[in-house]
PDB file of N, CA and C in Angstrom:
ATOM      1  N   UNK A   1     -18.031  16.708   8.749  1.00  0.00           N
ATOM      2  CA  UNK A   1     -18.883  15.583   8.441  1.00  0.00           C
ATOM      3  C   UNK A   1     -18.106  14.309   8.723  1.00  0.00           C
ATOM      4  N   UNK A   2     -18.864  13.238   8.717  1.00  0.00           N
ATOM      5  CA  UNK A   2     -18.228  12.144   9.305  1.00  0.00           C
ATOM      6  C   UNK A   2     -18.162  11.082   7.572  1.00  0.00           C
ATOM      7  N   UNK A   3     -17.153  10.129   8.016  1.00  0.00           N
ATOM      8  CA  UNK A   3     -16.866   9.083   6.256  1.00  0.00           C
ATOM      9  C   UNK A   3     -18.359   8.706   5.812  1.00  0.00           C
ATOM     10  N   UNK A   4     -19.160   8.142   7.337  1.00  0.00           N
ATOM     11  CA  UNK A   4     -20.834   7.311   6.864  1.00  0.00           C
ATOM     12  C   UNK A   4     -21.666   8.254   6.236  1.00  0.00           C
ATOM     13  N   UNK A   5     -21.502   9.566   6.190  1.00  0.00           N
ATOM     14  CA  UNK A   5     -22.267  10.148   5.359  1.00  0.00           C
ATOM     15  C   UNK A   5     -22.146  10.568   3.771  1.00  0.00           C
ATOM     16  N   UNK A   6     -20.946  10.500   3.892  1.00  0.00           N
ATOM     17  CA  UNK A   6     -20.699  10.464   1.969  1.00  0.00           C
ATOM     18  C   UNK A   6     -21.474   9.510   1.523  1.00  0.00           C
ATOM     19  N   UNK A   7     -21.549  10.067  -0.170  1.00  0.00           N
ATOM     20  CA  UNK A   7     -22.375   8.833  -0.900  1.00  0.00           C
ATOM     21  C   UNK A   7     -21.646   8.024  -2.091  1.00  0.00           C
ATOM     22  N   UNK A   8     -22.098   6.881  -2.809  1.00  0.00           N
ATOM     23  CA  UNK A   8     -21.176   6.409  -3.561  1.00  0.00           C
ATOM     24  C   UNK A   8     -20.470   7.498  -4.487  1.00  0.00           C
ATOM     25  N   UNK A   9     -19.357   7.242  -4.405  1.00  0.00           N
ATOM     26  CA  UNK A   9     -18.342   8.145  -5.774  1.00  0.00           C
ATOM     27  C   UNK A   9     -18.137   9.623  -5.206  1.00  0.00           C
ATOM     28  N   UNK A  10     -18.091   9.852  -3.819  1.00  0.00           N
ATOM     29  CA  UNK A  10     -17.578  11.398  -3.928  1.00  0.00           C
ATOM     30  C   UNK A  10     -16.756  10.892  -2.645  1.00  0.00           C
ATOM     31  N   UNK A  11     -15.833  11.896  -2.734  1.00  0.00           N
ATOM     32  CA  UNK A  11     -14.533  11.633  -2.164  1.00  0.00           C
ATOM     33  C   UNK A  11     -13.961  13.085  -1.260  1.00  0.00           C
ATOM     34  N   UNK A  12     -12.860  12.036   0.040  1.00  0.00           N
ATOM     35  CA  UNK A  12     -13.070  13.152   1.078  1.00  0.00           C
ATOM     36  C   UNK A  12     -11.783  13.181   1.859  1.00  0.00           C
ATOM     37  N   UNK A  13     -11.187  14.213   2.299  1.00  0.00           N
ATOM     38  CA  UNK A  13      -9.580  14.112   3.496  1.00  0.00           C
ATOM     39  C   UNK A  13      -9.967  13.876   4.280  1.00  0.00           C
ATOM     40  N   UNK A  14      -9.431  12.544   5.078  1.00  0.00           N
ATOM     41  CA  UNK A  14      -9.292  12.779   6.549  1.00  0.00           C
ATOM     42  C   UNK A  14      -9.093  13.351   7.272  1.00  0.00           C
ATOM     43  N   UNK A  15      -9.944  14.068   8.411  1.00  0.00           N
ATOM     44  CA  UNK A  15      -9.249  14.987   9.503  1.00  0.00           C
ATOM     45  C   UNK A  15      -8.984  14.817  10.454  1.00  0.00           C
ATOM     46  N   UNK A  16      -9.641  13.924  11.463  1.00  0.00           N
ATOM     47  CA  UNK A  16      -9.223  13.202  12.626  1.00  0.00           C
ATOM     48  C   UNK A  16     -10.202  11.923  12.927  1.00  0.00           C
ATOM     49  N   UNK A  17      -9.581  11.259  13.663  1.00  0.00           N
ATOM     50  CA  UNK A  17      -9.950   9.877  13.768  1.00  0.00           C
ATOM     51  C   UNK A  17     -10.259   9.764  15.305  1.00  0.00           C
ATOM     52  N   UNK A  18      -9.838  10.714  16.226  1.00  0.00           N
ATOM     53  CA  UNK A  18      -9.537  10.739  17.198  1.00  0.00           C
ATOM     54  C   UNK A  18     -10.571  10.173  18.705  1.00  0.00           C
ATOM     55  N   UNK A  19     -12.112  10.338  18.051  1.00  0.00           N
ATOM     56  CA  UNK A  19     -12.920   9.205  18.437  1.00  0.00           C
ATOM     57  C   UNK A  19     -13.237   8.221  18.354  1.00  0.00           C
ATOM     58  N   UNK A  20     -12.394   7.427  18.115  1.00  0.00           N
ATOM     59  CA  UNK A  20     -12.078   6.155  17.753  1.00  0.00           C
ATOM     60  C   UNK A  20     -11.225   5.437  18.633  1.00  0.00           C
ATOM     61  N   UNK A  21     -11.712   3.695  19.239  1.00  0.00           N
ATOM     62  CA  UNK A  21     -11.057   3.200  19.829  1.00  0.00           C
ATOM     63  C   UNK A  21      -9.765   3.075  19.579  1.00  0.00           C
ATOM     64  N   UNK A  22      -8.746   3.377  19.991  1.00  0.00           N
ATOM     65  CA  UNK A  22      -7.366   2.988  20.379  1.00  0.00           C
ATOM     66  C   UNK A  22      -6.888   2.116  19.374  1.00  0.00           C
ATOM     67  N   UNK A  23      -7.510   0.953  19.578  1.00  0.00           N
ATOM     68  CA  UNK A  23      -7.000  -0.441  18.977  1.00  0.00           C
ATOM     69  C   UNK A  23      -7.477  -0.498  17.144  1.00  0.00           C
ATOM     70  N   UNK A  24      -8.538   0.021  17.314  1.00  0.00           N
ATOM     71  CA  UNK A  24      -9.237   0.113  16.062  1.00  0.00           C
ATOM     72  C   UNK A  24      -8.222   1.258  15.015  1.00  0.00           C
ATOM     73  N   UNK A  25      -8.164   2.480  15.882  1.00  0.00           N
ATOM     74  CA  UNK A  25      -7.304   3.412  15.470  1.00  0.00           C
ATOM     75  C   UNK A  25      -6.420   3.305  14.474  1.00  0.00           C
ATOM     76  N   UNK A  26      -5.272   2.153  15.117  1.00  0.00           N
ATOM     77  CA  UNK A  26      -4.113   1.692  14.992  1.00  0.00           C
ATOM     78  C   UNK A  26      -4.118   0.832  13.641  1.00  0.00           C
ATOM     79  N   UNK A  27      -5.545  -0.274  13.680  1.00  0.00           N
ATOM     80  CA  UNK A  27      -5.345  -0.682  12.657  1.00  0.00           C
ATOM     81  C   UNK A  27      -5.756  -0.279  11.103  1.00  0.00           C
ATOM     82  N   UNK A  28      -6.828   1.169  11.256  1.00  0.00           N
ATOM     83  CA  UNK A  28      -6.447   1.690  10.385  1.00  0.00           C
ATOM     84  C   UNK A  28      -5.523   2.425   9.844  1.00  0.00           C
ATOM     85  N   UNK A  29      -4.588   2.855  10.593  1.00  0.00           N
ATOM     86  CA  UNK A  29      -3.841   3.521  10.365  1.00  0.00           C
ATOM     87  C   UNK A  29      -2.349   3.272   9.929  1.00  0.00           C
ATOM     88  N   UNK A  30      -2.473   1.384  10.326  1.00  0.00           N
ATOM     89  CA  UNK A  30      -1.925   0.542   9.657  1.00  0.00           C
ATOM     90  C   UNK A  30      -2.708   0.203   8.029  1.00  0.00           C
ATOM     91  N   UNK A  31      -3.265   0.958   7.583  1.00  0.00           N
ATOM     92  CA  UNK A  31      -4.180   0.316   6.454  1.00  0.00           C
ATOM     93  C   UNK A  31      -4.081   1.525   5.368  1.00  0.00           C
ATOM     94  N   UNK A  32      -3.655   2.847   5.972  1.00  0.00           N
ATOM     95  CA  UNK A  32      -3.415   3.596   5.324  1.00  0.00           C
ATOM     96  C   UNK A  32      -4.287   5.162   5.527  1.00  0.00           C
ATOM     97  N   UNK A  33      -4.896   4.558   6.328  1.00  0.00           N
ATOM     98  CA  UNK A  33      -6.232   5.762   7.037  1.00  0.00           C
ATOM     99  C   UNK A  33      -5.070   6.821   7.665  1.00  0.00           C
ATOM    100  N   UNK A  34      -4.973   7.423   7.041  1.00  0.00           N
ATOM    101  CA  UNK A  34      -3.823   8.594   7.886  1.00  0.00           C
ATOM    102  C   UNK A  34      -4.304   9.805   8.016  1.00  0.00           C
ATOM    103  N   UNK A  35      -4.249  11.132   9.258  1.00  0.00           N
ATOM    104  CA  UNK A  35      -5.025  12.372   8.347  1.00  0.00           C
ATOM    105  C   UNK A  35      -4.634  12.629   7.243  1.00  0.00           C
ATOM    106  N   UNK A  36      -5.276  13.942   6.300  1.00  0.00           N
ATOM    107  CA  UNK A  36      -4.900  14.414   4.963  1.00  0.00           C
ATOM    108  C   UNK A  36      -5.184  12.958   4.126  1.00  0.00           C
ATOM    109  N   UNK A  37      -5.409  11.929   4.079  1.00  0.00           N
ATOM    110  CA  UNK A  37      -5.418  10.975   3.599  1.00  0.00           C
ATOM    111  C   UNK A  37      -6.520  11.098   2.630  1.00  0.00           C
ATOM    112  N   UNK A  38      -6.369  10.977   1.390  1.00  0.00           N
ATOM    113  CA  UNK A  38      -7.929  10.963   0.335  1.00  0.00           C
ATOM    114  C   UNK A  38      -8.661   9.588   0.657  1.00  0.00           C
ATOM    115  N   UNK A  39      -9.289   9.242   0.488  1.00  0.00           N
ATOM    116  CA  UNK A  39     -10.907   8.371   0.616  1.00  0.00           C
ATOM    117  C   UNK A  39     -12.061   8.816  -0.080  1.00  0.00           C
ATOM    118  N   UNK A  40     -11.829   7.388  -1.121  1.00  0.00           N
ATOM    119  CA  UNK A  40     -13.281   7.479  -1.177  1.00  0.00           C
ATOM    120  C   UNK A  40     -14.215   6.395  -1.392  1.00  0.00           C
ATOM    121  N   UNK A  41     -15.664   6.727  -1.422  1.00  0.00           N
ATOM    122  CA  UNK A  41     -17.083   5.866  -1.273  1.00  0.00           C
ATOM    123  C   UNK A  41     -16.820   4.965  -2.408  1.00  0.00           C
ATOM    124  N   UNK A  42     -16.819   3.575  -2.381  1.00  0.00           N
ATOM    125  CA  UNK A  42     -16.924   3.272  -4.164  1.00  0.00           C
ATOM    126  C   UNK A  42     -17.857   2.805  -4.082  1.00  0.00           C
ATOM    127  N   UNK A  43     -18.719   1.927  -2.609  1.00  0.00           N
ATOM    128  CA  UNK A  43     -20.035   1.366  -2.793  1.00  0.00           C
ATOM    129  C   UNK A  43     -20.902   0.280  -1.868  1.00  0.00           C
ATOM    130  N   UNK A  44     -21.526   0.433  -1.765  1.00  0.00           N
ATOM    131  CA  UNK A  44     -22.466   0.186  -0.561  1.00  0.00           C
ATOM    132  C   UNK A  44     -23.260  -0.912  -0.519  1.00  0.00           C
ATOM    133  N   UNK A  45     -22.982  -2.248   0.545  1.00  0.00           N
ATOM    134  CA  UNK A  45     -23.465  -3.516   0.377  1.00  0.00           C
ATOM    135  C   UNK A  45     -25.227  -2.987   0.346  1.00  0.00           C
ATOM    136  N   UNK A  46     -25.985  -4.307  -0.101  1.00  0.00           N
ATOM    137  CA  UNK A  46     -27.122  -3.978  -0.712  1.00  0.00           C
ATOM    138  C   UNK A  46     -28.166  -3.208   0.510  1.00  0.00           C
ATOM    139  N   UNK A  47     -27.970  -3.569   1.861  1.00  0.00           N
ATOM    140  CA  UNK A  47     -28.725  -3.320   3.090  1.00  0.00           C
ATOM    141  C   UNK A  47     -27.741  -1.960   3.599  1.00  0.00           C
ATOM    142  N   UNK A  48     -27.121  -1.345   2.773  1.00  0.00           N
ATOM    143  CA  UNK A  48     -26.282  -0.267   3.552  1.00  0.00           C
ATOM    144  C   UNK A  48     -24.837  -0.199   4.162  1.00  0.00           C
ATOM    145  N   UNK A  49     -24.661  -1.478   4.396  1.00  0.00           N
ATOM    146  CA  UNK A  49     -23.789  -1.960   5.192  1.00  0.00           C
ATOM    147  C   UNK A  49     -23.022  -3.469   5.338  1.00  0.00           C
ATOM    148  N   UNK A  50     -21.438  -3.519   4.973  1.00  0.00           N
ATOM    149  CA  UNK A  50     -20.508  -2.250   5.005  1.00  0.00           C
ATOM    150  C   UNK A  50     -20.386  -1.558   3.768  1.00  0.00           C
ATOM    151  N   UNK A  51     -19.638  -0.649   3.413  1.00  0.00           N
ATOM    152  CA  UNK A  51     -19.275   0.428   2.854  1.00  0.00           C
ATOM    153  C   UNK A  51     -17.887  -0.339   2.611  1.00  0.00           C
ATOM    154  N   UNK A  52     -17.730  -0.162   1.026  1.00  0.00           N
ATOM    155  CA  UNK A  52     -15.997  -0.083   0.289  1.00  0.00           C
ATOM    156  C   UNK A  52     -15.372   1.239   0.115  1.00  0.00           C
ATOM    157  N   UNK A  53     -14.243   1.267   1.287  1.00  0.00           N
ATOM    158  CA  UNK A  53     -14.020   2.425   0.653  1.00  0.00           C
ATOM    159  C   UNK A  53     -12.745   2.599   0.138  1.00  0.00           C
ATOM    160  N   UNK A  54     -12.120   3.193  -0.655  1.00  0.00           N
ATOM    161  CA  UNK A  54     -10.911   3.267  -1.086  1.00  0.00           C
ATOM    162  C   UNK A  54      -9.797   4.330  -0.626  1.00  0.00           C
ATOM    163  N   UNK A  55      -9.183   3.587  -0.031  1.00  0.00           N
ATOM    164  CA  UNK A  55      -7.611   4.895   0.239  1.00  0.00           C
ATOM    165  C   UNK A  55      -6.507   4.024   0.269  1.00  0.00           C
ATOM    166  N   UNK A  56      -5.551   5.081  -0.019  1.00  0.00           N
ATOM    167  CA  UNK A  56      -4.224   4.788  -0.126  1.00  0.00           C
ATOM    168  C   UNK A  56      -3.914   3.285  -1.395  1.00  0.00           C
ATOM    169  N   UNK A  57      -4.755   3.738  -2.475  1.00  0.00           N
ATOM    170  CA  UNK A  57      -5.118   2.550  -3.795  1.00  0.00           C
ATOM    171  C   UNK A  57      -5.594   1.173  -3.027  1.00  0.00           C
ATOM    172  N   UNK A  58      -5.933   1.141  -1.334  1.00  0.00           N
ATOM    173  CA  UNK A  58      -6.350  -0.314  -1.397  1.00  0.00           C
ATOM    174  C   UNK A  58      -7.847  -0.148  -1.421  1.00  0.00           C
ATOM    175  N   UNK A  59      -8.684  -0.912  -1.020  1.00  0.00           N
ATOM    176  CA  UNK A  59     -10.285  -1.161  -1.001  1.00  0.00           C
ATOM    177  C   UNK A  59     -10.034  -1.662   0.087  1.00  0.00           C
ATOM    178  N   UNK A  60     -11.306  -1.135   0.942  1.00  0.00           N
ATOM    179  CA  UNK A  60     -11.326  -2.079   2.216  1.00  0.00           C
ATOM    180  C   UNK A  60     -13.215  -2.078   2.454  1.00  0.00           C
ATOM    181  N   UNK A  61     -13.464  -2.858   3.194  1.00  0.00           N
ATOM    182  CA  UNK A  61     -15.092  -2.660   3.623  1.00  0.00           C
ATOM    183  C   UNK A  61     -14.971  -2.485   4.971  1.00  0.00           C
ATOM    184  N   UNK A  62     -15.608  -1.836   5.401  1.00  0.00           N
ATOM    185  CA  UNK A  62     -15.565  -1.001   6.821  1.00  0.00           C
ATOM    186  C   UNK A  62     -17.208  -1.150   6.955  1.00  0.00           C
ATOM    187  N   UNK A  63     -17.684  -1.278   8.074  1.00  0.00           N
ATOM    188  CA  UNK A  63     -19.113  -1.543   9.048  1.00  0.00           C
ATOM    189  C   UNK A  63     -19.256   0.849   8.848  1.00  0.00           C
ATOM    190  N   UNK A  64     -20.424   0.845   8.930  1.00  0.00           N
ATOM    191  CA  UNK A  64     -20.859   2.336   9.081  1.00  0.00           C
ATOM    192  C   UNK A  64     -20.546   2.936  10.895  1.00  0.00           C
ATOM    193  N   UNK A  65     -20.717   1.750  11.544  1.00  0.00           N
ATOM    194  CA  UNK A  65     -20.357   2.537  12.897  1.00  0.00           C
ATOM    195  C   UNK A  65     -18.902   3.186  12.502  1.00  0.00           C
ATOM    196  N   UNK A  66     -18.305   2.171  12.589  1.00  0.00           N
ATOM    197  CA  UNK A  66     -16.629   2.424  12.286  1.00  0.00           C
ATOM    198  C   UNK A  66     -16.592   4.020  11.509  1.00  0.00           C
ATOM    199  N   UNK A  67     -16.837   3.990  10.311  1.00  0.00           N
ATOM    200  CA  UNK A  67     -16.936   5.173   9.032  1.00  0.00           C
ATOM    201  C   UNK A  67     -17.290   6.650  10.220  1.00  0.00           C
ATOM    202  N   UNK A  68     -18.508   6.334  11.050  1.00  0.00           N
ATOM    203  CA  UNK A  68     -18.796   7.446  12.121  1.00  0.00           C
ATOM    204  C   UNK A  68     -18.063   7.549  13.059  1.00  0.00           C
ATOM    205  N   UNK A  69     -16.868   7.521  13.162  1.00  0.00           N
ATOM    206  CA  UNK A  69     -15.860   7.780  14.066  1.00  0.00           C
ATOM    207  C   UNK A  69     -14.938   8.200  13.177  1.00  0.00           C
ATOM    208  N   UNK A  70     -14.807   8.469  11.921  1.00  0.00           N
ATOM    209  CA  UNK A  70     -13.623   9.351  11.025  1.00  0.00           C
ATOM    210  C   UNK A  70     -14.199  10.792  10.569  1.00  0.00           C
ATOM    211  N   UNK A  71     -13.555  12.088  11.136  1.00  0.00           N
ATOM    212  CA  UNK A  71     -13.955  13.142  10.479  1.00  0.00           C
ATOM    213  C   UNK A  71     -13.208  13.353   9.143  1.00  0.00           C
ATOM    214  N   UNK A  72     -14.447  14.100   8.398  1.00  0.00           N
ATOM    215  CA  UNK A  72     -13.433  13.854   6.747  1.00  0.00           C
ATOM    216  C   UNK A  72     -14.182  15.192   6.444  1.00  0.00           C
ATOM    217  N   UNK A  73     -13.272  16.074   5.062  1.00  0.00           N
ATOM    218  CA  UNK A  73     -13.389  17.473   4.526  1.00  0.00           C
ATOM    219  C   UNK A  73     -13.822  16.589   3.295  1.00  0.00           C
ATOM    220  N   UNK A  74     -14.805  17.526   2.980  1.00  0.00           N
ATOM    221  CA  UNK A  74     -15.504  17.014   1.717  1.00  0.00           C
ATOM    222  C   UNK A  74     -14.350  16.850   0.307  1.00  0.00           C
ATOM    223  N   UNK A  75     -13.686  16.523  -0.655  1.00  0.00           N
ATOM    224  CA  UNK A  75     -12.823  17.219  -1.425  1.00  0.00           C
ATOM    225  C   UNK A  75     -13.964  18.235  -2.850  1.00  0.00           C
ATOM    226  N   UNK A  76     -12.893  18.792  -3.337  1.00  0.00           N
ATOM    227  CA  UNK A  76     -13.620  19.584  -4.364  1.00  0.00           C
ATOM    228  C   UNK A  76     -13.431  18.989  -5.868  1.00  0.00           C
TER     229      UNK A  76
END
């Protein structure tokens, strides 16, 4: 499954990012987006979009295209 489909409050590992522009890549990964990385949904601007999501203890808001270019394992 991809990050844009989680919903608020459930949480997920990164598995690859690997469709994802280059440049974009980089700067999440400067941000803490790493695989194995936990993430999660905390909440969703009022029209859907962007999405807060939390990893590596920061918050960030990310656009939903973006979120559909991260594969993520659901966690349990």
């Amino acid at each position: 499954m991809v990050l844009s489909e989680l919903r608020a409050g459930q949480s997920a590992t990164i598995v690859s990012m690997q469709e994802m522009e280059p440049i974009m890549r980089k700067k999440l990964l400067n941000l803490g987006f790493l695989p194995k990385a936990k993430v999660e949904l905390l909440r969703l601007a009022p029209m859907g979009d962007p999405v807060v999501i939390r990893c590596a203890s920061s918050s960030i808001a990310l656009r939903k295209v973006v979120l559909g270019h991260i594969q993520v394992e659901l966690s349990a």
